[in-house]
mmCIF file with all atom_site columns, C-alpha atoms in Angstrom:
data_model
loop_
_atom_site.group_PDB
_atom_site.id
_atom_site.type_symbol
_atom_site.label_atom_id
_atom_site.label_alt_id
_atom_site.label_comp_id
_atom_site.label_asym_id
_atom_site.label_entity_id
_atom_site.label_seq_id
_atom_site.pdbx_PDB_ins_code
_atom_site.Cartn_x
_atom_site.Cartn_y
_atom_site.Cartn_z
_atom_site.occupancy
_atom_site.B_iso_or_equiv
_atom_site.pdbx_formal_charge
_atom_site.auth_seq_id
_atom_site.auth_comp_id
_atom_site.auth_asym_id
_atom_site.auth_atom_id
_atom_site.pdbx_PDB_model_num
ATOM 1   C CA . UNK S 1 1   ? -14.212 -35.429 -3.787  1.00 75.00 ? 1   UNK S CA 1
ATOM 2   C CA . UNK S 1 2   ? -15.716 -35.476 -7.298  1.00 82.00 ? 2   UNK S CA 1
ATOM 3   C CA . UNK S 1 3   ? -18.306 -37.874 -8.330  1.00 82.00 ? 3   UNK S CA 1
ATOM 4   C CA . UNK S 1 4   ? -19.526 -38.918 -11.774 1.00 84.00 ? 4   UNK S CA 1
ATOM 5   C CA . UNK S 1 5   ? -22.325 -41.155 -12.989 1.00 83.00 ? 5   UNK S CA 1
ATOM 6   C CA . UNK S 1 6   ? -25.480 -42.254 -11.177 1.00 85.00 ? 6   UNK S CA 1
ATOM 7   C CA . UNK S 1 7   ? -25.719 -41.347 -7.585  1.00 88.00 ? 7   UNK S CA 1
ATOM 8   C CA . UNK S 1 8   ? -28.638 -42.673 -5.509  1.00 86.00 ? 8   UNK S CA 1
ATOM 9   C CA . UNK S 1 9   ? -29.209 -42.288 -1.901  1.00 88.00 ? 9   UNK S CA 1
ATOM 10  C CA . UNK S 1 10  ? -32.148 -43.030 0.359   1.00 86.00 ? 10  UNK S CA 1
ATOM 11  C CA . UNK S 1 11  ? -31.526 -39.847 2.261   1.00 89.00 ? 11  UNK S CA 1
ATOM 12  C CA . UNK S 1 12  ? -29.051 -37.908 0.234   1.00 90.00 ? 12  UNK S CA 1
ATOM 13  C CA . UNK S 1 13  ? -26.974 -38.166 -3.074  1.00 90.00 ? 13  UNK S CA 1
ATOM 14  C CA . UNK S 1 14  ? -24.147 -35.979 -4.173  1.00 84.00 ? 14  UNK S CA 1
ATOM 15  C CA . UNK S 1 15  ? -20.413 -35.155 -3.752  1.00 87.00 ? 15  UNK S CA 1
ATOM 16  C CA . UNK S 1 16  ? -18.170 -32.860 -1.670  1.00 89.00 ? 16  UNK S CA 1
ATOM 17  C CA . UNK S 1 17  ? -16.797 -31.147 -4.597  1.00 93.00 ? 17  UNK S CA 1
ATOM 18  C CA . UNK S 1 18  ? -18.158 -31.520 -8.239  1.00 94.00 ? 18  UNK S CA 1
ATOM 19  C CA . UNK S 1 19  ? -20.892 -33.942 -9.137  1.00 92.00 ? 19  UNK S CA 1
ATOM 20  C CA . UNK S 1 20  ? -21.695 -34.823 -12.681 1.00 94.00 ? 20  UNK S CA 1
ATOM 21  C CA . UNK S 1 21  ? -24.498 -37.081 -13.918 1.00 94.00 ? 21  UNK S CA 1
ATOM 22  C CA . UNK S 1 22  ? -27.753 -38.051 -12.358 1.00 96.00 ? 22  UNK S CA 1
ATOM 23  C CA . UNK S 1 23  ? -28.288 -37.479 -8.604  1.00 95.00 ? 23  UNK S CA 1
ATOM 24  C CA . UNK S 1 24  ? -31.397 -38.873 -6.831  1.00 96.00 ? 24  UNK S CA 1
ATOM 25  C CA . UNK S 1 25  ? -31.842 -38.390 -3.132  1.00 95.00 ? 25  UNK S CA 1
ATOM 26  C CA . UNK S 1 26  ? -34.827 -39.034 -0.930  1.00 93.00 ? 26  UNK S CA 1
ATOM 27  C CA . UNK S 1 27  ? -34.355 -35.886 1.031   1.00 95.00 ? 27  UNK S CA 1
ATOM 28  C CA . UNK S 1 28  ? -31.500 -34.084 -0.674  1.00 96.00 ? 28  UNK S CA 1
ATOM 29  C CA . UNK S 1 29  ? -29.171 -34.052 -3.740  1.00 95.00 ? 29  UNK S CA 1
ATOM 30  C CA . UNK S 1 30  ? -26.177 -31.715 -4.006  1.00 92.00 ? 30  UNK S CA 1
ATOM 31  C CA . UNK S 1 31  ? -22.508 -30.903 -4.466  1.00 94.00 ? 31  UNK S CA 1
ATOM 32  C CA . UNK S 1 32  ? -19.966 -28.838 -2.606  1.00 95.00 ? 32  UNK S CA 1
ATOM 33  C CA . UNK S 1 33  ? -18.890 -26.961 -5.799  1.00 95.00 ? 33  UNK S CA 1
ATOM 34  C CA . UNK S 1 34  ? -20.655 -27.609 -9.129  1.00 96.00 ? 34  UNK S CA 1
ATOM 35  C CA . UNK S 1 35  ? -23.554 -29.947 -9.800  1.00 95.00 ? 35  UNK S CA 1
ATOM 36  C CA . UNK S 1 36  ? -23.860 -30.716 -13.523 1.00 96.00 ? 36  UNK S CA 1
ATOM 37  C CA . UNK S 1 37  ? -26.673 -32.901 -14.848 1.00 96.00 ? 37  UNK S CA 1
ATOM 38  C CA . UNK S 1 38  ? -29.933 -33.910 -13.337 1.00 97.00 ? 38  UNK S CA 1
ATOM 39  C CA . UNK S 1 39  ? -30.671 -33.680 -9.633  1.00 96.00 ? 39  UNK S CA 1
ATOM 40  C CA . UNK S 1 40  ? -33.938 -35.036 -8.131  1.00 97.00 ? 40  UNK S CA 1
ATOM 41  C CA . UNK S 1 41  ? -34.837 -34.774 -4.323  1.00 97.00 ? 41  UNK S CA 1
ATOM 42  C CA . UNK S 1 42  ? -37.856 -35.080 -2.212  1.00 95.00 ? 42  UNK S CA 1
ATOM 43  C CA . UNK S 1 43  ? -36.662 -32.173 -0.020  1.00 96.00 ? 43  UNK S CA 1
ATOM 44  C CA . UNK S 1 44  ? -34.026 -29.972 -1.581  1.00 97.00 ? 44  UNK S CA 1
ATOM 45  C CA . UNK S 1 45  ? -31.306 -29.572 -4.184  1.00 97.00 ? 45  UNK S CA 1
ATOM 46  C CA . UNK S 1 46  ? -28.360 -27.406 -3.497  1.00 96.00 ? 46  UNK S CA 1
ATOM 47  C CA . UNK S 1 47  ? -24.895 -26.567 -4.851  1.00 96.00 ? 47  UNK S CA 1
ATOM 48  C CA . UNK S 1 48  ? -22.971 -23.252 -5.268  1.00 97.00 ? 48  UNK S CA 1
ATOM 49  C CA . UNK S 1 49  ? -23.259 -23.878 -9.101  1.00 97.00 ? 49  UNK S CA 1
ATOM 50  C CA . UNK S 1 50  ? -26.081 -25.785 -10.684 1.00 97.00 ? 50  UNK S CA 1
ATOM 51  C CA . UNK S 1 51  ? -25.817 -26.506 -14.394 1.00 97.00 ? 51  UNK S CA 1
ATOM 52  C CA . UNK S 1 52  ? -28.611 -28.642 -15.792 1.00 97.00 ? 52  UNK S CA 1
ATOM 53  C CA . UNK S 1 53  ? -31.933 -29.601 -14.225 1.00 98.00 ? 53  UNK S CA 1
ATOM 54  C CA . UNK S 1 54  ? -32.872 -29.552 -10.545 1.00 98.00 ? 54  UNK S CA 1
ATOM 55  C CA . UNK S 1 55  ? -36.176 -30.991 -9.504  1.00 98.00 ? 55  UNK S CA 1
ATOM 56  C CA . UNK S 1 56  ? -37.293 -30.907 -5.803  1.00 97.00 ? 56  UNK S CA 1
ATOM 57  C CA . UNK S 1 57  ? -40.498 -30.842 -3.826  1.00 97.00 ? 57  UNK S CA 1
ATOM 58  C CA . UNK S 1 58  ? -39.045 -28.406 -1.313  1.00 97.00 ? 58  UNK S CA 1
ATOM 59  C CA . UNK S 1 59  ? -36.330 -26.045 -2.579  1.00 97.00 ? 59  UNK S CA 1
ATOM 60  C CA . UNK S 1 60  ? -33.515 -25.561 -4.933  1.00 98.00 ? 60  UNK S CA 1
ATOM 61  C CA . UNK S 1 61  ? -30.772 -23.317 -3.710  1.00 97.00 ? 61  UNK S CA 1
ATOM 62  C CA . UNK S 1 62  ? -27.610 -22.104 -5.561  1.00 97.00 ? 62  UNK S CA 1
ATOM 63  C CA . UNK S 1 63  ? -25.292 -19.100 -6.049  1.00 97.00 ? 63  UNK S CA 1
ATOM 64  C CA . UNK S 1 64  ? -25.521 -19.645 -9.764  1.00 97.00 ? 64  UNK S CA 1
ATOM 65  C CA . UNK S 1 65  ? -28.052 -21.590 -11.933 1.00 98.00 ? 65  UNK S CA 1
ATOM 66  C CA . UNK S 1 66  ? -27.648 -22.328 -15.679 1.00 98.00 ? 66  UNK S CA 1
ATOM 67  C CA . UNK S 1 67  ? -30.633 -24.381 -16.661 1.00 98.00 ? 67  UNK S CA 1
ATOM 68  C CA . UNK S 1 68  ? -33.909 -25.330 -15.141 1.00 98.00 ? 68  UNK S CA 1
ATOM 69  C CA . UNK S 1 69  ? -35.063 -25.432 -11.500 1.00 98.00 ? 69  UNK S CA 1
ATOM 70  C CA . UNK S 1 70  ? -38.511 -26.732 -10.612 1.00 98.00 ? 70  UNK S CA 1
ATOM 71  C CA . UNK S 1 71  ? -39.178 -26.616 -6.880  1.00 98.00 ? 71  UNK S CA 1
ATOM 72  C CA . UNK S 1 72  ? -41.684 -25.034 -4.488  1.00 98.00 ? 72  UNK S CA 1
ATOM 73  C CA . UNK S 1 73  ? -38.941 -22.407 -3.616  1.00 98.00 ? 73  UNK S CA 1
ATOM 74  C CA . UNK S 1 74  ? -36.154 -21.630 -6.113  1.00 98.00 ? 74  UNK S CA 1
ATOM 75  C CA . UNK S 1 75  ? -33.409 -19.238 -4.660  1.00 98.00 ? 75  UNK S CA 1
ATOM 76  C CA . UNK S 1 76  ? -30.466 -18.181 -6.806  1.00 98.00 ? 76  UNK S CA 1
ATOM 77  C CA . UNK S 1 77  ? -28.165 -15.925 -4.791  1.00 97.00 ? 77  UNK S CA 1
ATOM 78  C CA . UNK S 1 78  ? -26.259 -14.844 -7.965  1.00 97.00 ? 78  UNK S CA 1
ATOM 79  C CA . UNK S 1 79  ? -26.868 -15.270 -11.640 1.00 98.00 ? 79  UNK S CA 1
ATOM 80  C CA . UNK S 1 80  ? -29.845 -17.272 -12.967 1.00 98.00 ? 80  UNK S CA 1
ATOM 81  C CA . UNK S 1 81  ? -29.548 -18.122 -16.705 1.00 98.00 ? 81  UNK S CA 1
ATOM 82  C CA . UNK S 1 82  ? -32.675 -20.196 -17.742 1.00 98.00 ? 82  UNK S CA 1
ATOM 83  C CA . UNK S 1 83  ? -35.889 -21.061 -16.197 1.00 98.00 ? 83  UNK S CA 1
ATOM 84  C CA . UNK S 1 84  ? -37.255 -21.512 -12.655 1.00 98.00 ? 84  UNK S CA 1
ATOM 85  C CA . UNK S 1 85  ? -40.743 -22.729 -11.888 1.00 98.00 ? 85  UNK S CA 1
ATOM 86  C CA . UNK S 1 86  ? -42.077 -22.763 -8.461  1.00 98.00 ? 86  UNK S CA 1
ATOM 87  C CA . UNK S 1 87  ? -44.409 -21.172 -5.882  1.00 98.00 ? 87  UNK S CA 1
ATOM 88  C CA . UNK S 1 88  ? -41.652 -18.586 -5.029  1.00 98.00 ? 88  UNK S CA 1
ATOM 89  C CA . UNK S 1 89  ? -38.660 -17.776 -7.268  1.00 98.00 ? 89  UNK S CA 1
ATOM 90  C CA . UNK S 1 90  ? -35.834 -15.482 -6.357  1.00 98.00 ? 90  UNK S CA 1
ATOM 91  C CA . UNK S 1 91  ? -32.822 -14.427 -8.243  1.00 98.00 ? 91  UNK S CA 1
ATOM 92  C CA . UNK S 1 92  ? -30.171 -11.629 -7.618  1.00 98.00 ? 92  UNK S CA 1
ATOM 93  C CA . UNK S 1 93  ? -29.515 -11.402 -11.291 1.00 98.00 ? 93  UNK S CA 1
ATOM 94  C CA . UNK S 1 94  ? -32.167 -12.799 -13.736 1.00 97.00 ? 94  UNK S CA 1
ATOM 95  C CA . UNK S 1 95  ? -31.152 -13.699 -17.365 1.00 98.00 ? 95  UNK S CA 1
ATOM 96  C CA . UNK S 1 96  ? -34.221 -15.882 -18.158 1.00 97.00 ? 96  UNK S CA 1
ATOM 97  C CA . UNK S 1 97  ? -37.765 -16.531 -16.965 1.00 98.00 ? 97  UNK S CA 1
ATOM 98  C CA . UNK S 1 98  ? -39.377 -17.188 -13.620 1.00 98.00 ? 98  UNK S CA 1
ATOM 99  C CA . UNK S 1 99  ? -42.873 -18.656 -13.450 1.00 98.00 ? 99  UNK S CA 1
ATOM 100 C CA . UNK S 1 100 ? -44.618 -18.865 -10.097 1.00 98.00 ? 100 UNK S CA 1
ATOM 101 C CA . UNK S 1 101 ? -47.001 -17.162 -7.609  1.00 98.00 ? 101 UNK S CA 1
ATOM 102 C CA . UNK S 1 102 ? -44.335 -14.706 -6.431  1.00 98.00 ? 102 UNK S CA 1
ATOM 103 C CA . UNK S 1 103 ? -41.306 -13.963 -8.673  1.00 98.00 ? 103 UNK S CA 1
ATOM 104 C CA . UNK S 1 104 ? -38.449 -11.813 -7.393  1.00 98.00 ? 104 UNK S CA 1
ATOM 105 C CA . UNK S 1 105 ? -35.583 -10.579 -9.587  1.00 97.00 ? 105 UNK S CA 1
ATOM 106 C CA . UNK S 1 106 ? -33.442 -8.108  -7.794  1.00 96.00 ? 106 UNK S CA 1
ATOM 107 C CA . UNK S 1 107 ? -31.645 -7.025  -10.960 1.00 96.00 ? 107 UNK S CA 1
ATOM 108 C CA . UNK S 1 108 ? -34.846 -5.889  -12.691 1.00 95.00 ? 108 UNK S CA 1
ATOM 109 C CA . UNK S 1 109 ? -35.798 -2.262  -12.680 1.00 93.00 ? 109 UNK S CA 1
ATOM 110 C CA . UNK S 1 110 ? -38.142 -0.874  -10.084 1.00 91.00 ? 110 UNK S CA 1
ATOM 111 C CA . UNK S 1 111 ? -41.745 -2.087  -10.519 1.00 90.00 ? 111 UNK S CA 1
ATOM 112 C CA . UNK S 1 112 ? -40.544 -5.318  -12.111 1.00 93.00 ? 112 UNK S CA 1
ATOM 113 C CA . UNK S 1 113 ? -38.473 -6.768  -9.176  1.00 96.00 ? 113 UNK S CA 1
ATOM 114 C CA . UNK S 1 114 ? -41.405 -8.596  -7.762  1.00 96.00 ? 114 UNK S CA 1
ATOM 115 C CA . UNK S 1 115 ? -44.200 -9.875  -9.983  1.00 96.00 ? 115 UNK S CA 1
ATOM 116 C CA . UNK S 1 116 ? -46.952 -12.408 -9.900  1.00 96.00 ? 116 UNK S CA 1
ATOM 117 C CA . UNK S 1 117 ? -47.094 -15.350 -12.430 1.00 97.00 ? 117 UNK S CA 1
ATOM 118 C CA . UNK S 1 118 ? -44.034 -14.487 -14.546 1.00 97.00 ? 118 UNK S CA 1
ATOM 119 C CA . UNK S 1 119 ? -41.051 -12.467 -14.461 1.00 96.00 ? 119 UNK S CA 1
ATOM 120 C CA . UNK S 1 120 ? -38.377 -12.025 -17.212 1.00 96.00 ? 120 UNK S CA 1
ATOM 121 C CA . UNK S 1 121 ? -34.831 -10.534 -17.170 1.00 93.00 ? 121 UNK S CA 1
ATOM 122 C CA . UNK S 1 122 ? -32.092 -10.316 -19.697 1.00 87.00 ? 122 UNK S CA 1
#
């Protein structure tokens, strides 16, 4: 079901459907549908739709991101609107900025799909 408010878990925090608020998980934070708010995890943050801020040591994975993702590996398998900061950033459709060692934006024109340091798409 849906969860709202502060969610804290030693291993994982989140909800089976929508999660709104602050989620802090030792290993993972996520939602089965939409995660809205702030999610912090030692391992990974994941949800089909992330709206807000996702912070993880390992990875952030979503089908759509509207906001900010800061992880070693950020993967958006759809539209990213906003900012991702990581070692590797990947977005199918980039409407924002990627900052990292390797930045991949499949929607960018040839020559700008894979870039070092920064990638921009609109």
